[in-house]
Coordinates of C-alpha atoms in Angstrom, one line a residue:
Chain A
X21 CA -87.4 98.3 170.9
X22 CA -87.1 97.7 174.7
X23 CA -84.1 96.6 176.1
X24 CA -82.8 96.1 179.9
X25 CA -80.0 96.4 181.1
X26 CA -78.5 95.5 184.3
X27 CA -75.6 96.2 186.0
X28 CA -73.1 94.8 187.6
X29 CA -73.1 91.7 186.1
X30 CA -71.3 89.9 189.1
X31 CA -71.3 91.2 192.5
X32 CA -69.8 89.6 195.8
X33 CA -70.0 91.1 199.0
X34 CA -69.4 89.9 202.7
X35 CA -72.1 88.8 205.0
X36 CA -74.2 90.9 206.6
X37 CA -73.9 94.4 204.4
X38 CA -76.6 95.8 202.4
X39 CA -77.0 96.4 198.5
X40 CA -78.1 97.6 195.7
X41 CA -78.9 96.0 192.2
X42 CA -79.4 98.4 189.5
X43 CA -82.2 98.0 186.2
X44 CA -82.3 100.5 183.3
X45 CA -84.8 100.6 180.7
X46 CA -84.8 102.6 177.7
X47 CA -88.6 102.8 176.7
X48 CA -90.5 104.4 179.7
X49 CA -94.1 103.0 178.9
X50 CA -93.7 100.1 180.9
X51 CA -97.2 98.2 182.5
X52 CA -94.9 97.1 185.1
X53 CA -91.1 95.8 186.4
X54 CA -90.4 92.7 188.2
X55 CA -88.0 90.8 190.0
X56 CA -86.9 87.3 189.9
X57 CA -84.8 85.3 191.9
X58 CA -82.9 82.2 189.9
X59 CA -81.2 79.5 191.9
X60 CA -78.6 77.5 189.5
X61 CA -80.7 75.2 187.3
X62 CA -83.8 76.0 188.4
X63 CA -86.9 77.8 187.6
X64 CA -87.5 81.4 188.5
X65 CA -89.1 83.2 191.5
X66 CA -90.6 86.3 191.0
X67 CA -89.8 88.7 193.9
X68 CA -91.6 92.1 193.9
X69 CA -93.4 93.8 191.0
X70 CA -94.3 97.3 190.7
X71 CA -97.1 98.6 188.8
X72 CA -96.0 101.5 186.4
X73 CA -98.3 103.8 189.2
X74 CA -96.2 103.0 191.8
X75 CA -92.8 104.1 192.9
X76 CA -91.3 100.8 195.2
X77 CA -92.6 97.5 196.9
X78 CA -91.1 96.0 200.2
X79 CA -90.9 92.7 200.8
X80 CA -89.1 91.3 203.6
X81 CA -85.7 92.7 203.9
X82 CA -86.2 93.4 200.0
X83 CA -87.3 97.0 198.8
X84 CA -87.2 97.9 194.5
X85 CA -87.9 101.2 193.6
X86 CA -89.1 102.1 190.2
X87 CA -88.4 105.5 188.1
X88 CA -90.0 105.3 185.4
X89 CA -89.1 108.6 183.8
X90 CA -85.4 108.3 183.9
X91 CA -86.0 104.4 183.0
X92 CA -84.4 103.3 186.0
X93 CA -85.0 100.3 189.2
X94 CA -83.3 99.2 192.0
X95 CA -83.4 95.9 194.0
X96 CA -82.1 96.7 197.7
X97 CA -81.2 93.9 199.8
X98 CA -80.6 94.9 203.5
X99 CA -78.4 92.6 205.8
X100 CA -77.6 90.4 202.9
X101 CA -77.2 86.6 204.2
X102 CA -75.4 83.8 202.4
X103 CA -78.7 82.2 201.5
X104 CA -79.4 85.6 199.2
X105 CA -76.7 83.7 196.6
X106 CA -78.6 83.9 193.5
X107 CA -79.2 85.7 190.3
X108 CA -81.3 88.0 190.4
X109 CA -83.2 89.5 186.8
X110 CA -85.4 92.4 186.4
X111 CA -87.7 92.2 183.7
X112 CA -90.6 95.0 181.9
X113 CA -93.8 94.4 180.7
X114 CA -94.8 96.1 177.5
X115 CA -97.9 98.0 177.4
X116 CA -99.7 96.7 175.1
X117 CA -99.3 92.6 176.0
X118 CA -98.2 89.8 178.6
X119 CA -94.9 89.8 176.8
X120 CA -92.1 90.9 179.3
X121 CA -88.4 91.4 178.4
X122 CA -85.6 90.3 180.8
X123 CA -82.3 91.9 181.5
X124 CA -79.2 89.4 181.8
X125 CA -79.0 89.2 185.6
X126 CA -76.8 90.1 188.3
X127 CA -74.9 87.0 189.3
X128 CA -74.8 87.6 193.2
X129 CA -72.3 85.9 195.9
X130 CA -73.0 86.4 199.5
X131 CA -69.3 85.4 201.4
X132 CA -70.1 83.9 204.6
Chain B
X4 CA -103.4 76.6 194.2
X5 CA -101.9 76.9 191.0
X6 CA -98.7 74.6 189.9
X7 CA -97.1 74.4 186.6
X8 CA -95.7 71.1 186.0
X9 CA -92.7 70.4 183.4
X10 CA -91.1 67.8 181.9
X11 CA -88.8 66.2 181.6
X12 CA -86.3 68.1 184.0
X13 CA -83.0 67.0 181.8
X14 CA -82.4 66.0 178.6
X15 CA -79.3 65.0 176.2
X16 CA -80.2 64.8 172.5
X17 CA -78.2 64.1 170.0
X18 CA -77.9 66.8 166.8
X19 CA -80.6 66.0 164.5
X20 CA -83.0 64.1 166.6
X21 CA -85.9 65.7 167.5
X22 CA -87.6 67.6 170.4
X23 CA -90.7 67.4 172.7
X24 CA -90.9 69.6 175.5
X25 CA -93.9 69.5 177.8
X26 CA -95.7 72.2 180.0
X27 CA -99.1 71.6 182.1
X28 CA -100.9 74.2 184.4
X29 CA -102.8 73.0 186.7
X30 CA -105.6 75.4 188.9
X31 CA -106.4 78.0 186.6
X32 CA -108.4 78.4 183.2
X33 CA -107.3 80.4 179.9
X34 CA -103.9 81.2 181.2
X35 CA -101.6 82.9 179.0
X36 CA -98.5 80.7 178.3
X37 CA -94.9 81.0 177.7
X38 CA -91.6 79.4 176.6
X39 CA -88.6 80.9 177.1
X40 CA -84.5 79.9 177.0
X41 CA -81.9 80.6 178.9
X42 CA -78.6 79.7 177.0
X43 CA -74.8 80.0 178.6
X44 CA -73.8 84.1 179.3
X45 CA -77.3 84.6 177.9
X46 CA -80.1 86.3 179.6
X47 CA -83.5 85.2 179.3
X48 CA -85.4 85.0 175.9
X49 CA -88.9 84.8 175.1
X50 CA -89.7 82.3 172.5
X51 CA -93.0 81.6 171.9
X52 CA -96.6 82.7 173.8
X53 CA -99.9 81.9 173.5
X54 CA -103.3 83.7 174.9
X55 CA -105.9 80.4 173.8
X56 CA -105.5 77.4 172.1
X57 CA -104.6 77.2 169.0
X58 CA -103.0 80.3 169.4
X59 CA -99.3 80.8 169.0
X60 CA -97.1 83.4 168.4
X61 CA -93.4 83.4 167.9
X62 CA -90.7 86.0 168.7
X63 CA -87.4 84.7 167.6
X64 CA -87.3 83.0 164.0
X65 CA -85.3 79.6 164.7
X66 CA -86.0 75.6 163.6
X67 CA -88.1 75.2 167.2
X68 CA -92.1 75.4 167.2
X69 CA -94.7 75.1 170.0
X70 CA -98.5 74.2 170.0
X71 CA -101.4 74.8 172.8
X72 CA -103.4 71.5 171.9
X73 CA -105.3 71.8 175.1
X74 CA -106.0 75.4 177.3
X75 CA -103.4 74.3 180.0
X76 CA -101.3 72.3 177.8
X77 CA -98.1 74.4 175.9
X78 CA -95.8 72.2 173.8
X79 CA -92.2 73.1 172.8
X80 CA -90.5 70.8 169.6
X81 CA -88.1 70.6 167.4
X82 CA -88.1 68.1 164.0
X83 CA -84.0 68.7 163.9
X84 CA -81.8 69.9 167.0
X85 CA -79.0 71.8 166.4
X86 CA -75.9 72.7 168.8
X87 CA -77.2 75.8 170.1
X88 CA -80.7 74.8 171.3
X89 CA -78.6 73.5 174.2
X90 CA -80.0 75.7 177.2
X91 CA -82.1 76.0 180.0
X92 CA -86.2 76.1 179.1
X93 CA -88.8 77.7 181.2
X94 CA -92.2 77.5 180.3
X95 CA -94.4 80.0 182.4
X96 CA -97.9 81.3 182.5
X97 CA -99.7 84.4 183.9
X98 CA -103.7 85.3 184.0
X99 CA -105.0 86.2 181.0
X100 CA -108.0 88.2 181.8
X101 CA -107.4 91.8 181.4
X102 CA -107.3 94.4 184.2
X103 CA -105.4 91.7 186.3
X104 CA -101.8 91.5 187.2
X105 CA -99.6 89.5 185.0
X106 CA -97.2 88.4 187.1
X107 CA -95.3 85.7 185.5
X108 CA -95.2 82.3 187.2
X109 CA -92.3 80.0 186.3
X110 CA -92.0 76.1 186.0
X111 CA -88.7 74.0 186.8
X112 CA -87.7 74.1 183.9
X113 CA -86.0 71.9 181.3
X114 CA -82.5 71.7 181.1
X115 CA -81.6 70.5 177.6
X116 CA -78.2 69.2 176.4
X117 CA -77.2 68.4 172.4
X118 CA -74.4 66.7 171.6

């Protein structure tokens, strides 16, 4: 059974500095891994997603990397900015059907 | 363009009362479906998808049910609420065509209060 796991749970750090979210996975045969973004009460924005081929996306000052041998992504935010506040979820998608399976977030807190 | 529409955005029930949910797409044919929860210190669960009409399947046993009466038309209800369907409801959708990517695309979701 898949599961995701994602650590830290809560993360504040000051304006300006980069950082790194981290995503494990424990079955490797993945179709793909996203991304969301989730402002308080309100729907969810997927960010990147990376095919199970590939090994990381950019977009914008936002890079993920995916490893899918060791079961392992990261979401790295460069010159964080307070409007980066969010929570942020990775999710899988199983091989075999649309069905995707989310991690519990990293609650993140950009200090202006 | 695509849009996914939901309603209503907020909600306070009272326990026992029942439960309609509504999710439209707009822009797109045969789109896979999807309603999930989001409930306090909870992460994200699937509850229910659909690939056609008629078509439903459920992933986590519990007194909530959802139809696809129309291709672009997912429905989420209850006969009885209980305490803990309080949470936050996304419905989403993604192509459903295979060979295409299936990114997820979220509504506004449904933030549902019982009492």
């Amino acid at each position: 059974k898949q599961e995701v796991t994602q650590i830290p749970a809560a993360l504040s750090v000051p304006e300006g500095e980069n950082l790194v979210l981290n995503c494990s996975f424990t079955d490797s045969a993945i179709y793909n891994l996203q991304w969301f973004r989730q402002d308080p009460g309100k729907g969810l924005t997927s960010l990147l997603l990376i095919q199970s081929s590939q090994r990381e996306q950019t977009s914008g000052r936002l890079n993920a990397s995916l490893d899918k041998s060791s079961g392992r992504s990261t979401l790295y935010i460069a010159a964080s900015q307070p409007g980066d506040s969010a929570t942020y979820l990775c999710a899988v998608s199983d091989r075999r059907d649309d069905k995707i399976i989310f991690g519990k977030g990293t609650r993140l807190h950009i200090l202006p | 363009s695509q849009t996914i529409h939901q309603w209503p955005a907020t909600l306070v029930q009272p326990v026992g009362s029942p439960l309609s949910l509504e999710c439209t797409v707009e822009g797109t044919s045969n789109p896979n479906l999807y309603w999930y929860r989001q409930a306090a210190g909870r992460g994200l669960q699937l509850l229910f998808y659909s690939v056609g009409i008629g078509q439903i399947s459920s992933e986590v046993p519990q007194n909530l049910s959802a139809s696809r009466p129309q291709d672009r038309q997912f429905i989420l209800s209850s006969k009885k609420l209980l305490l803990s369907d309080s949470g936050f409801y996304l419905c989403a959708w993604s192509y459903g065509a295979s060979g295409t990517m299936n990114t997820q695309y979220f509504g506004p979701g449904t933030r549902l209060t019982v009492l």
